[in-house]
mmCIF file of C-alpha atoms and ligand atoms in Angstrom:
data_model
loop_
_atom_site.group_PDB
_atom_site.id
_atom_site.type_symbol
_atom_site.label_atom_id
_atom_site.label_comp_id
_atom_site.label_asym_id
_atom_site.label_seq_id
_atom_site.Cartn_x
_atom_site.Cartn_y
_atom_site.Cartn_z
ATOM 1 C CA LEU A 1 49.703 113.815 162.322
ATOM 2 C CA ILE A 2 52.087 115.022 159.621
ATOM 3 C CA ARG A 3 51.251 118.328 158.065
ATOM 4 C CA MET A 4 53.255 119.970 155.372
ATOM 5 C CA GLN A 5 53.053 123.103 153.121
ATOM 6 C CA GLU A 6 55.189 124.030 150.052
ATOM 7 C CA LEU A 7 56.407 127.264 148.701
ATOM 8 C CA THR A 8 58.673 127.825 145.797
ATOM 9 C CA VAL A 9 61.202 130.994 145.801
ATOM 10 C CA LYS A 10 62.287 131.688 142.373
ATOM 11 C CA VAL A 11 65.904 132.910 142.002
ATOM 12 C CA PRO A 12 66.583 135.513 139.211
ATOM 13 C CA ALA A 13 69.517 134.555 136.960
ATOM 14 C CA THR A 14 72.376 136.726 137.808
ATOM 15 C CA LYS A 15 73.389 139.145 135.286
ATOM 16 C CA PRO A 16 76.180 138.393 133.040
ATOM 17 C CA GLY A 17 79.134 140.372 133.389
ATOM 18 C CA GLU A 18 82.238 141.029 131.631
ATOM 19 C CA TYR A 19 85.653 142.487 132.683
ATOM 20 C CA LYS A 20 88.693 143.642 130.826
ATOM 21 C CA ILE A 21 92.194 142.257 130.822
ATOM 22 C CA GLU A 22 95.021 144.942 130.122
ATOM 23 C CA ILE A 23 98.460 143.565 128.835
ATOM 24 C CA GLY A 24 101.463 145.882 129.069
ATOM 25 C CA THR A 25 104.806 146.282 129.790
ATOM 26 C CA GLY A 26 105.700 148.554 133.246
ATOM 27 C CA ILE A 27 102.015 149.083 133.545
ATOM 28 C CA LEU A 28 102.133 148.296 137.406
ATOM 29 C CA GLY A 29 102.679 152.046 138.067
ATOM 30 C CA VAL A 30 99.596 153.359 136.341
ATOM 31 C CA VAL A 31 97.369 150.550 137.372
ATOM 32 C CA TRP A 32 96.288 152.399 140.552
ATOM 33 C CA SER A 33 94.951 155.605 138.821
ATOM 34 C CA LYS A 34 92.896 152.959 136.304
ATOM 35 C CA ILE A 35 91.432 151.548 139.272
ATOM 36 C CA GLU A 36 90.409 154.851 140.801
ATOM 37 C CA SER A 37 89.101 155.993 137.738
ATOM 38 C CA HIS A 38 87.148 152.916 136.925
ATOM 39 C CA PHE A 39 86.165 151.593 140.402
ATOM 40 C CA GLY A 40 85.648 154.927 142.438
ATOM 41 C CA ARG A 41 86.635 155.702 146.053
ATOM 42 C CA GLY A 42 85.823 152.390 147.738
ATOM 43 C CA GLY A 43 88.316 151.044 150.277
ATOM 44 C CA LYS A 44 91.250 149.349 148.727
ATOM 45 C CA PHE A 45 93.033 146.180 150.096
ATOM 46 C CA VAL A 46 96.150 144.686 148.838
ATOM 47 C CA ILE A 47 96.733 141.052 149.333
ATOM 48 C CA THR A 48 100.596 139.887 148.376
ATOM 49 C CA ASP A 49 103.318 137.650 149.382
ATOM 50 C CA ALA A 50 106.780 138.273 150.838
ATOM 51 C CA ASN A 51 108.587 137.513 147.669
ATOM 52 C CA VAL A 52 106.621 139.633 145.403
ATOM 53 C CA VAL A 53 107.433 142.730 148.055
ATOM 54 C CA ALA A 54 111.049 141.880 148.151
ATOM 55 C CA ALA A 55 111.127 142.108 144.410
ATOM 56 C CA GLY A 56 109.680 145.577 144.569
ATOM 57 C CA HIS A 57 106.268 145.340 142.958
ATOM 58 C CA LEU A 58 104.234 146.318 145.772
ATOM 59 C CA ASP A 59 106.291 149.638 145.886
ATOM 60 C CA LYS A 60 105.410 149.823 142.216
ATOM 61 C CA LEU A 61 102.026 149.212 142.625
ATOM 62 C CA LEU A 62 101.463 151.859 145.300
ATOM 63 C CA SER A 63 104.079 154.481 144.667
ATOM 64 C CA GLY A 64 103.960 156.057 147.785
ATOM 65 C CA ARG A 65 100.356 155.658 148.612
ATOM 66 C CA ASN A 66 99.338 154.432 152.049
ATOM 67 C CA VAL A 67 96.879 151.298 151.692
ATOM 68 C CA PRO A 68 96.109 148.443 153.915
ATOM 69 C CA SER A 69 97.896 145.312 152.700
ATOM 70 C CA TYR A 70 98.393 141.904 153.851
ATOM 71 C CA VAL A 71 101.657 140.279 152.987
ATOM 72 C CA ILE A 72 101.431 136.429 153.027
ATOM 73 C CA THR A 73 104.353 134.872 154.638
ATOM 74 C CA PRO A 74 105.814 132.435 153.921
ATOM 75 C CA PRO A 75 105.155 132.647 150.090
ATOM 76 C CA GLY A 76 103.777 129.749 148.159
ATOM 77 C CA GLU A 77 101.427 126.710 148.055
ATOM 78 C CA SER A 78 101.793 125.959 151.877
ATOM 79 C CA SER A 79 100.157 129.538 152.660
ATOM 80 C CA LYS A 80 97.061 128.507 150.678
ATOM 81 C CA ASN A 81 94.955 127.184 153.372
ATOM 82 C CA MET A 82 91.829 128.360 155.592
ATOM 83 C CA VAL A 83 94.134 129.481 158.360
ATOM 84 C CA MET A 84 95.649 132.037 156.078
ATOM 85 C CA LEU A 85 92.422 133.002 154.594
ATOM 86 C CA VAL A 86 90.947 133.840 158.061
ATOM 87 C CA SER A 87 93.982 135.755 158.974
ATOM 88 C CA ILE A 88 93.336 137.907 155.697
ATOM 89 C CA LEU A 89 89.573 138.067 156.378
ATOM 90 C CA GLU A 90 89.975 139.482 159.948
ATOM 91 C CA ALA A 91 92.884 141.697 158.562
ATOM 92 C CA MET A 92 90.242 143.347 156.223
ATOM 93 C CA GLU A 93 87.862 143.694 158.990
ATOM 94 C CA GLN A 94 90.200 145.569 161.252
ATOM 95 C CA ALA A 95 90.925 147.915 158.365
ATOM 96 C CA TYR A 96 86.989 148.879 158.412
ATOM 97 C CA LEU A 97 86.414 147.746 154.848
ATOM 98 C CA GLY A 98 83.040 147.588 153.536
ATOM 99 C CA ARG A 99 80.900 146.071 150.906
ATOM 100 C CA ASP A 100 82.300 148.709 148.194
ATOM 101 C CA THR A 101 85.896 147.275 149.095
ATOM 102 C CA VAL A 102 88.412 146.372 146.083
ATOM 103 C CA VAL A 103 90.805 143.791 146.663
ATOM 104 C CA LEU A 104 94.159 143.902 144.667
ATOM 105 C CA ALA A 105 95.638 140.280 144.185
ATOM 106 C CA LEU A 106 99.419 141.144 143.455
ATOM 107 C CA GLY A 107 101.301 137.914 142.953
ATOM 108 C CA GLY A 108 101.423 134.412 141.544
ATOM 109 C CA GLY A 109 98.510 131.887 141.659
ATOM 110 C CA THR A 110 98.842 131.195 145.264
ATOM 111 C CA VAL A 111 97.923 135.043 146.041
ATOM 112 C CA GLY A 112 95.595 135.159 143.346
ATOM 113 C CA ASP A 113 93.476 132.083 144.400
ATOM 114 C CA ILE A 114 93.452 133.103 148.169
ATOM 115 C CA ALA A 115 92.616 136.611 147.648
ATOM 116 C CA GLY A 116 89.966 136.047 145.216
ATOM 117 C CA PHE A 117 88.470 133.382 147.834
ATOM 118 C CA ALA A 118 88.839 136.207 150.361
ATOM 119 C CA ALA A 119 87.062 138.630 148.121
ATOM 120 C CA ALA A 120 84.327 136.252 147.358
ATOM 121 C CA ILE A 121 83.245 135.758 150.926
ATOM 122 C CA PHE A 122 84.094 138.959 152.612
ATOM 123 C CA LYS A 123 80.788 140.767 153.321
ATOM 124 C CA ARG A 124 79.209 138.267 151.273
ATOM 125 C CA GLY A 125 81.612 139.140 148.129
ATOM 126 C CA VAL A 126 83.450 142.214 147.183
ATOM 127 C CA ALA A 127 85.242 142.952 143.919
ATOM 128 C CA VAL A 128 88.786 141.711 143.397
ATOM 129 C CA MET A 129 91.411 142.582 140.717
ATOM 130 C CA GLN A 130 94.036 140.189 139.642
ATOM 131 C CA ILE A 131 97.693 141.355 139.014
ATOM 132 C CA PRO A 132 99.506 138.327 138.277
ATOM 133 C CA THR A 133 103.180 138.276 138.552
ATOM 134 C CA THR A 134 104.227 134.846 137.511
ATOM 135 C CA THR A 135 104.212 133.083 133.961
ATOM 136 C CA LEU A 136 101.722 130.601 135.429
ATOM 137 C CA ALA A 137 99.341 133.140 136.856
ATOM 138 C CA GLN A 138 99.391 135.505 133.824
ATOM 139 C CA ALA A 139 98.697 132.560 131.439
ATOM 140 C CA ASP A 140 96.058 130.647 133.481
ATOM 141 C CA SER A 141 94.965 131.311 137.208
ATOM 142 C CA ALA A 142 94.100 135.165 137.020
ATOM 143 C CA ILE A 143 91.528 134.440 134.508
ATOM 144 C CA GLY A 144 88.525 132.441 134.775
ATOM 145 C CA GLY A 145 87.173 132.822 138.185
ATOM 146 C CA LYS A 146 88.356 129.829 140.079
ATOM 147 C CA THR A 147 89.410 130.778 143.570
ATOM 148 C CA GLY A 148 90.100 128.768 146.578
ATOM 149 C CA VAL A 149 92.459 127.056 149.213
ATOM 150 C CA ASP A 150 93.994 123.858 149.915
ATOM 151 C CA SER A 151 92.824 121.310 152.703
ATOM 152 C CA SER A 152 95.143 119.191 154.571
ATOM 153 C CA LEU A 153 94.052 116.247 152.339
ATOM 154 C CA SER A 154 93.767 117.888 148.817
ATOM 155 C CA LYS A 155 94.513 120.736 146.659
ATOM 156 C CA ASN A 156 91.795 123.327 146.115
ATOM 157 C CA ALA A 157 89.686 121.731 148.248
ATOM 158 C CA PHE A 158 87.357 124.716 149.224
ATOM 159 C CA GLY A 159 86.778 127.741 147.041
ATOM 160 C CA ALA A 160 84.201 129.385 144.837
ATOM 161 C CA PHE A 161 83.877 130.718 141.367
ATOM 162 C CA TRP A 162 84.507 134.593 141.682
ATOM 163 C CA HIS A 163 85.398 136.447 138.616
ATOM 164 C CA PRO A 164 87.613 139.242 138.861
ATOM 165 C CA SER A 165 86.625 142.845 137.890
ATOM 166 C CA ALA A 166 89.729 143.479 136.170
ATOM 167 C CA VAL A 167 92.862 141.737 135.305
ATOM 168 C CA TYR A 168 96.234 143.730 134.926
ATOM 169 C CA ILE A 169 99.185 141.906 133.436
ATOM 170 C CA ASP A 170 102.473 143.382 133.439
ATOM 171 C CA VAL A 171 105.091 141.214 131.968
ATOM 172 C CA ALA A 172 107.634 143.482 133.351
ATOM 173 C CA THR A 173 106.978 141.680 136.585
ATOM 174 C CA LEU A 174 108.328 138.630 135.276
ATOM 175 C CA LYS A 175 111.848 139.741 135.105
ATOM 176 C CA THR A 176 112.110 139.035 138.855
ATOM 177 C CA LEU A 177 110.829 135.803 138.992
ATOM 178 C CA ASP A 178 113.344 132.773 139.445
ATOM 179 C CA ASP A 179 114.578 130.765 136.359
ATOM 180 C CA ARG A 180 112.728 127.683 137.418
ATOM 181 C CA GLN A 181 109.195 128.906 138.348
ATOM 182 C CA TYR A 182 109.534 131.169 135.174
ATOM 183 C CA LYS A 183 110.110 128.249 132.794
ATOM 184 C CA ALA A 184 107.552 125.751 134.657
ATOM 185 C CA GLY A 185 104.970 128.241 134.040
ATOM 186 C CA LEU A 186 105.415 128.475 130.459
ATOM 187 C CA VAL A 187 104.061 124.900 130.231
ATOM 188 C CA GLU A 188 100.459 126.332 130.535
ATOM 189 C CA SER A 189 101.302 128.729 127.375
ATOM 190 C CA VAL A 190 102.441 125.446 125.500
ATOM 191 C CA LYS A 191 99.170 123.719 126.696
ATOM 192 C CA HIS A 192 97.192 126.571 125.306
ATOM 193 C CA ALA A 193 98.826 126.473 121.908
ATOM 194 C CA LEU A 194 98.153 122.593 121.650
ATOM 195 C CA ILE A 195 94.561 122.591 122.563
ATOM 196 C CA ALA A 196 93.520 125.642 120.714
ATOM 197 C CA ASP A 197 95.939 127.514 118.138
ATOM 198 C CA GLU A 198 98.499 125.933 115.824
ATOM 199 C CA LYS A 199 99.583 129.533 114.857
ATOM 200 C CA TYR A 200 100.440 130.194 118.571
ATOM 201 C CA PHE A 201 102.228 127.025 118.889
ATOM 202 C CA LYS A 202 104.299 128.158 115.614
ATOM 203 C CA PHE A 203 104.866 131.577 117.341
ATOM 204 C CA LEU A 204 106.185 129.784 120.429
ATOM 205 C CA GLU A 205 108.706 127.850 118.387
ATOM 206 C CA ASN A 206 109.851 130.869 116.402
ATOM 207 C CA ASN A 207 110.409 132.955 119.702
ATOM 208 C CA LEU A 208 111.845 130.575 122.317
ATOM 209 C CA ASP A 209 115.115 132.429 122.643
ATOM 210 C CA ALA A 210 113.053 135.678 122.977
ATOM 211 C CA ILE A 211 110.823 134.131 125.397
ATOM 212 C CA LEU A 212 113.881 132.833 127.883
ATOM 213 C CA GLN A 213 115.240 135.975 127.433
ATOM 214 C CA ARG A 214 112.105 137.768 128.640
ATOM 215 C CA GLN A 215 111.727 139.994 126.052
ATOM 216 C CA PRO A 216 108.761 142.356 126.724
ATOM 217 C CA ASP A 217 107.434 142.778 123.291
ATOM 218 C CA VAL A 218 107.068 138.906 123.054
ATOM 219 C CA LEU A 219 105.994 138.194 126.632
ATOM 220 C CA GLU A 220 103.204 140.373 125.723
ATOM 221 C CA LYS A 221 102.145 138.689 122.653
ATOM 222 C CA VAL A 222 102.245 135.375 124.647
ATOM 223 C CA ALA A 223 100.136 136.892 127.279
ATOM 224 C CA TYR A 224 97.885 138.062 124.506
ATOM 225 C CA TYR A 225 97.125 134.418 123.191
ATOM 226 C CA ASN A 226 96.987 132.822 126.435
ATOM 227 C CA CYS A 227 94.285 135.496 127.678
ATOM 228 C CA ARG A 228 92.351 135.046 124.509
ATOM 229 C CA ILE A 229 92.448 131.289 124.532
ATOM 230 C CA LYS A 230 91.574 130.863 128.052
ATOM 231 C CA ALA A 231 88.815 133.327 127.852
ATOM 232 C CA GLU A 232 87.181 131.643 124.847
ATOM 233 C CA VAL A 233 86.948 128.395 126.783
ATOM 234 C CA VAL A 234 85.939 129.801 129.901
ATOM 235 C CA GLU A 235 83.145 131.941 128.284
ATOM 236 C CA ALA A 236 81.787 128.836 126.530
ATOM 237 C CA ASP A 237 81.603 126.728 129.742
ATOM 238 C CA PRO A 238 82.166 128.995 132.862
ATOM 239 C CA THR A 239 81.399 126.360 135.678
ATOM 240 C CA GLU A 240 83.312 123.451 133.902
ATOM 241 C CA THR A 241 80.585 121.206 132.704
ATOM 242 C CA ASN A 242 82.282 119.922 129.747
ATOM 243 C CA GLN A 243 84.368 122.223 127.431
ATOM 244 C CA ARG A 244 86.272 123.975 130.157
ATOM 245 C CA ARG A 245 87.837 120.422 130.883
ATOM 246 C CA MET A 246 90.086 120.821 127.597
ATOM 247 C CA LEU A 247 92.229 123.165 129.742
ATOM 248 C CA ASN A 248 93.048 119.873 131.715
ATOM 249 C CA TYR A 249 95.237 118.853 128.656
ATOM 250 C CA GLY A 250 98.286 117.041 130.077
ATOM 251 C CA HIS A 251 96.857 117.519 133.584
ATOM 252 C CA THR A 252 95.566 114.053 134.562
ATOM 253 C CA ILE A 253 98.795 112.342 134.450
ATOM 254 C CA GLY A 254 100.646 115.777 135.388
ATOM 255 C CA HIS A 255 98.501 116.024 138.637
ATOM 256 C CA ALA A 256 99.374 112.344 139.336
ATOM 257 C CA ALA A 257 103.251 112.873 138.826
ATOM 258 C CA GLU A 258 102.927 116.253 141.059
ATOM 259 C CA MET A 259 101.350 114.315 143.943
ATOM 260 C CA ALA A 260 103.625 111.290 143.421
ATOM 261 C CA SER A 261 106.624 113.595 143.580
ATOM 262 C CA GLY A 262 105.488 114.635 146.996
ATOM 263 C CA PHE A 263 105.402 118.296 144.956
ATOM 264 C CA GLU A 264 108.862 118.312 144.303
ATOM 265 C CA LEU A 265 108.164 118.681 140.777
ATOM 266 C CA LEU A 266 106.598 122.072 140.386
ATOM 267 C CA HIS A 267 102.953 121.992 138.849
ATOM 268 C CA GLY A 268 104.303 123.243 135.250
ATOM 269 C CA GLU A 269 107.020 120.506 135.271
ATOM 270 C CA ALA A 270 104.446 117.828 136.242
ATOM 271 C CA VAL A 271 102.119 119.002 133.505
ATOM 272 C CA ALA A 272 105.026 118.985 131.001
ATOM 273 C CA ILE A 273 105.363 115.139 131.688
ATOM 274 C CA GLY A 274 101.548 115.007 131.345
ATOM 275 C CA ILE A 275 101.689 116.402 128.097
ATOM 276 C CA ILE A 276 104.227 114.090 126.763
ATOM 277 C CA ALA A 277 102.026 111.222 128.078
ATOM 278 C CA ALA A 278 99.063 112.501 126.710
ATOM 279 C CA GLY A 279 100.942 112.598 123.203
ATOM 280 C CA MET A 280 102.053 108.915 123.741
ATOM 281 C CA ILE A 281 98.320 107.936 124.596
ATOM 282 C CA GLU A 282 97.097 109.686 121.670
ATOM 283 C CA ILE A 283 99.592 107.656 119.422
ATOM 284 C CA GLU A 284 98.327 104.564 121.208
ATOM 285 C CA MET A 285 94.911 105.676 120.271
ATOM 286 C CA GLY A 286 95.559 106.428 116.418
ATOM 287 C CA LEU A 287 95.139 110.209 116.974
ATOM 288 C CA GLY A 288 98.800 111.210 116.857
ATOM 289 C CA ASP A 289 102.408 110.314 115.653
ATOM 290 C CA ASP A 290 105.755 110.140 117.054
ATOM 291 C CA ASN A 291 106.681 113.401 115.030
ATOM 292 C CA ARG A 292 104.307 115.474 116.868
ATOM 293 C CA VAL A 293 105.251 114.246 120.211
ATOM 294 C CA GLU A 294 108.706 114.795 119.281
ATOM 295 C CA MET A 295 108.011 118.299 118.420
ATOM 296 C CA VAL A 296 106.223 118.842 121.567
ATOM 297 C CA ARG A 297 109.127 117.490 123.451
ATOM 298 C CA LYS A 298 111.551 119.517 121.624
ATOM 299 C CA MET A 299 109.847 122.810 122.565
ATOM 300 C CA LEU A 300 109.599 121.726 126.225
ATOM 301 C CA THR A 301 113.105 120.968 126.522
ATOM 302 C CA ALA A 302 113.909 124.092 124.590
ATOM 303 C CA LEU A 303 112.273 125.990 127.210
ATOM 304 C CA GLY A 304 114.269 124.223 130.021
ATOM 305 C CA VAL A 305 111.729 121.860 131.281
ATOM 306 C CA HIS A 306 112.194 118.134 131.961
ATOM 307 C CA THR A 307 109.820 115.675 130.321
ATOM 308 C CA GLU A 308 110.816 112.602 131.909
ATOM 309 C CA ILE A 309 109.494 111.238 135.098
ATOM 310 C CA PRO A 310 111.947 111.385 137.903
ATOM 311 C CA ARG A 311 113.606 107.943 138.761
ATOM 312 C CA ASN A 312 112.535 108.103 142.158
ATOM 313 C CA ILE A 313 108.779 107.947 141.182
ATOM 314 C CA SER A 314 107.743 104.015 140.744
ATOM 315 C CA LYS A 315 105.277 103.049 138.166
ATOM 316 C CA THR A 316 102.793 101.733 140.987
ATOM 317 C CA THR A 317 102.816 105.070 142.856
ATOM 318 C CA LEU A 318 102.242 107.116 139.730
ATOM 319 C CA MET A 319 99.327 104.752 138.762
ATOM 320 C CA ASP A 320 97.762 104.866 141.972
ATOM 321 C CA ALA A 321 97.871 108.792 141.921
ATOM 322 C CA ILE A 322 96.055 108.468 138.666
ATOM 323 C CA ARG A 323 93.386 106.383 140.044
ATOM 324 C CA ARG A 324 92.884 109.114 143.035
ATOM 325 C CA ASP A 325 92.262 111.673 140.179
ATOM 326 C CA LYS A 326 89.517 114.094 141.521
ATOM 327 C CA LYS A 327 87.671 113.757 138.461
ATOM 328 C CA ALA A 328 87.611 110.018 138.225
ATOM 329 C CA ILE A 329 84.637 107.844 137.687
ATOM 330 C CA ASN A 330 84.691 104.734 139.120
ATOM 331 C CA LYS A 331 88.643 105.196 140.217
ATOM 332 C CA TRP A 332 89.328 105.997 136.474
ATOM 333 C CA PRO A 333 89.829 109.481 134.995
ATOM 334 C CA ARG A 334 88.958 110.532 131.534
ATOM 335 C CA PHE A 335 91.698 112.125 129.417
ATOM 336 C CA VAL A 336 91.658 115.219 127.395
ATOM 337 C CA LEU A 337 93.336 114.211 123.994
ATOM 338 C CA ILE A 338 94.288 116.301 120.727
ATOM 339 C CA ASP A 339 93.541 115.365 117.193
ATOM 340 C CA LYS A 340 96.359 117.688 115.900
ATOM 341 C CA ILE A 341 98.157 120.715 117.314
ATOM 342 C CA GLY A 342 95.431 123.314 118.047
ATOM 343 C CA SER A 343 92.456 120.886 118.067
ATOM 344 C CA VAL A 344 90.783 118.874 121.196
ATOM 345 C CA HIS A 345 89.655 115.474 120.217
ATOM 346 C CA SER A 346 85.918 115.196 121.118
ATOM 347 C CA LYS A 347 83.817 112.081 121.314
ATOM 348 C CA GLU A 348 80.066 111.974 121.373
ATOM 349 C CA GLY A 349 80.213 115.853 122.383
ATOM 350 C CA GLN A 350 82.624 115.140 125.548
ATOM 351 C CA TRP A 351 86.063 116.764 125.552
ATOM 352 C CA ALA A 352 87.638 114.270 128.074
ATOM 353 C CA ILE A 353 87.243 110.819 126.674
ATOM 354 C CA GLU A 354 87.655 107.360 128.141
ATOM 355 C CA VAL A 355 91.107 105.461 127.886
ATOM 356 C CA GLY A 356 91.700 102.030 128.835
ATOM 357 C CA GLN A 357 93.777 101.380 131.799
ATOM 358 C CA GLU A 358 96.231 98.992 129.892
ATOM 359 C CA VAL A 359 96.968 101.967 127.374
ATOM 360 C CA VAL A 360 97.774 104.418 130.179
ATOM 361 C CA GLU A 361 100.031 101.512 131.834
ATOM 362 C CA ARG A 362 101.940 100.973 128.910
ATOM 363 C CA VAL A 363 102.497 104.751 128.516
ATOM 364 C CA VAL A 364 103.397 105.053 132.033
ATOM 365 C CA GLU A 365 106.057 101.903 131.393
ATOM 366 C CA LYS A 366 107.562 104.284 128.645
ATOM 367 C CA LEU A 367 107.418 107.739 130.624
HETATM 368 N N1 LIG B 1 92.543 129.405 139.820
HETATM 369 C C1 LIG B 1 92.996 129.013 138.875
HETATM 370 O O1 LIG B 1 92.430 128.749 137.699
HETATM 371 C C2 LIG B 1 94.287 128.235 138.986
HETATM 372 C C3 LIG B 1 94.923 127.685 137.694
HETATM 373 C C4 LIG B 1 96.177 127.208 137.627
HETATM 374 C C5 LIG B 1 97.046 127.443 138.908
HETATM 375 N N2 LIG B 1 96.245 127.770 140.153
HETATM 376 C C6 LIG B 1 97.016 127.565 141.364
HETATM 377 O O2 LIG B 1 98.109 128.700 141.322
HETATM 378 C C7 LIG B 1 99.177 128.399 142.155
HETATM 379 C C8 LIG B 1 100.525 128.284 141.678
HETATM 380 O O3 LIG B 1 100.953 129.538 140.898
HETATM 381 P P1 LIG B 1 102.139 130.071 140.796
HETATM 382 O O4 LIG B 1 102.831 129.054 140.180
HETATM 383 O O5 LIG B 1 102.106 131.542 140.503
HETATM 384 O O6 LIG B 1 102.897 129.972 142.340
HETATM 385 P P2 LIG B 1 102.995 131.137 143.592
HETATM 386 O O7 LIG B 1 101.913 132.118 143.485
HETATM 387 O O8 LIG B 1 103.467 130.448 144.591
HETATM 388 O O9 LIG B 1 104.544 131.674 143.085
HETATM 389 C C9 LIG B 1 105.682 131.038 142.723
HETATM 390 C C10 LIG B 1 106.749 131.746 143.693
HETATM 391 O O10 LIG B 1 107.228 132.851 142.929
HETATM 392 C C11 LIG B 1 107.184 134.045 143.776
HETATM 393 N N3 LIG B 1 106.918 135.169 142.982
HETATM 394 C C12 LIG B 1 105.560 135.546 142.411
HETATM 395 N N4 LIG B 1 105.849 136.433 141.670
HETATM 396 C C13 LIG B 1 107.272 136.927 141.635
HETATM 397 C C14 LIG B 1 107.992 137.734 140.969
HETATM 398 N N5 LIG B 1 107.122 138.563 140.025
HETATM 399 N N6 LIG B 1 109.311 137.852 141.350
HETATM 400 C C15 LIG B 1 109.789 136.973 141.904
HETATM 401 N N7 LIG B 1 109.041 136.132 142.843
HETATM 402 C C16 LIG B 1 107.752 136.050 142.553
HETATM 403 C C17 LIG B 1 106.030 133.620 144.823
HETATM 404 O O11 LIG B 1 106.626 134.201 146.170
HETATM 405 C C18 LIG B 1 106.482 131.969 145.229
HETATM 406 O O12 LIG B 1 107.448 131.860 146.013
HETATM 407 C C19 LIG B 1 98.478 126.930 142.690
HETATM 408 O O13 LIG B 1 98.065 127.095 144.150
HETATM 409 C C20 LIG B 1 97.692 126.377 141.797
HETATM 410 O O14 LIG B 1 96.519 125.570 142.418
HETATM 411 C C21 LIG B 1 95.092 128.263 140.042
HETATM 412 ZN ZN1 LIG B 2 97.868 123.617 135.152
#
């Protein structure tokens, strides 16, 4: 005898939220009082890393306050894993933090991703403020609510969408960032300009020197453009069902190059190669021309980022990595391409489109 009953449980839609992004120079010292006034007296917990502390940014943020903190050591991607996450969560528990906790993520994308994920699961979810300190994090990872850690097999294997309650961008923190990281992170800014805003592309072109000199007024404008563009895309498609994919411009071949290099290439450096590859695919598909690709290459080169694939990466390794793309369908990914600077090509309402393997092979050959 089989007996069965059925019941339906309605899950009310969660209410839409919003958060503010504040951009400035030297604002790290006033962030704390802002958080106190907007988010009350709940427990605070800072998550940061050893380099950010050594650069003096934690001291600036706390200005003498005694706040429980976790300093990720060693800094960088190798610490973005479940073991570190558990260690952070247990430190939070030991600090007697409750459901009214506010987590402050002070650092680059590594800190932001793991701290955001910790906030997402601590006591079933507490608030997180993102305080990004790298060009990459200020342009990209601090906004949009993607959080997570790597597994031993792949990047960002475990995670959650967990939006920040506020984002504070202090461009003065970029002063202490090492040159290679600084430049590589700027590639996401170039990407934003290419997919969404020709005026921004021109702005970047006209201010390359000031950007490289890390002039605060220009960096604030760069941050503003980046946040506006990323926010618009994320608002339209928060969970990446379609439109948000445009943020992956240059990332299909970029991720593959990053993997194929054994992570010798920084993410932004690999994306720079991916952006040029996308430009060459655009030429093959009749969507672009040599001039445009040269213009983009010139900008990336001026920013001090190489656009050639390193010699030790073979074509076969790269093609294999492309086939392993996370978002591949039948072992072949789709590509985001642009029609012109500031406008993504869409086909039948899709923002990531099919490109023949032979086309990609020809392009990889030329890279
Ligand atoms: N969540 C998202 O939407 C999203 C988007 C893009 C990238 N990411 C993730 O971001 C991570 C990469 O971020 P990243 O490039 O910022 O790397 P990172 O956080 O590892 O920072 C790079 C290096 O700079 C140091 N550093 C950070 N700020 C500094 C400062 N102001 N002065 C001196 N040193 C400083 C760090 O300690 C580290 O050694 C990756 O894990 C990637 O997956 C996430
Ligand atoms: Zn990226």
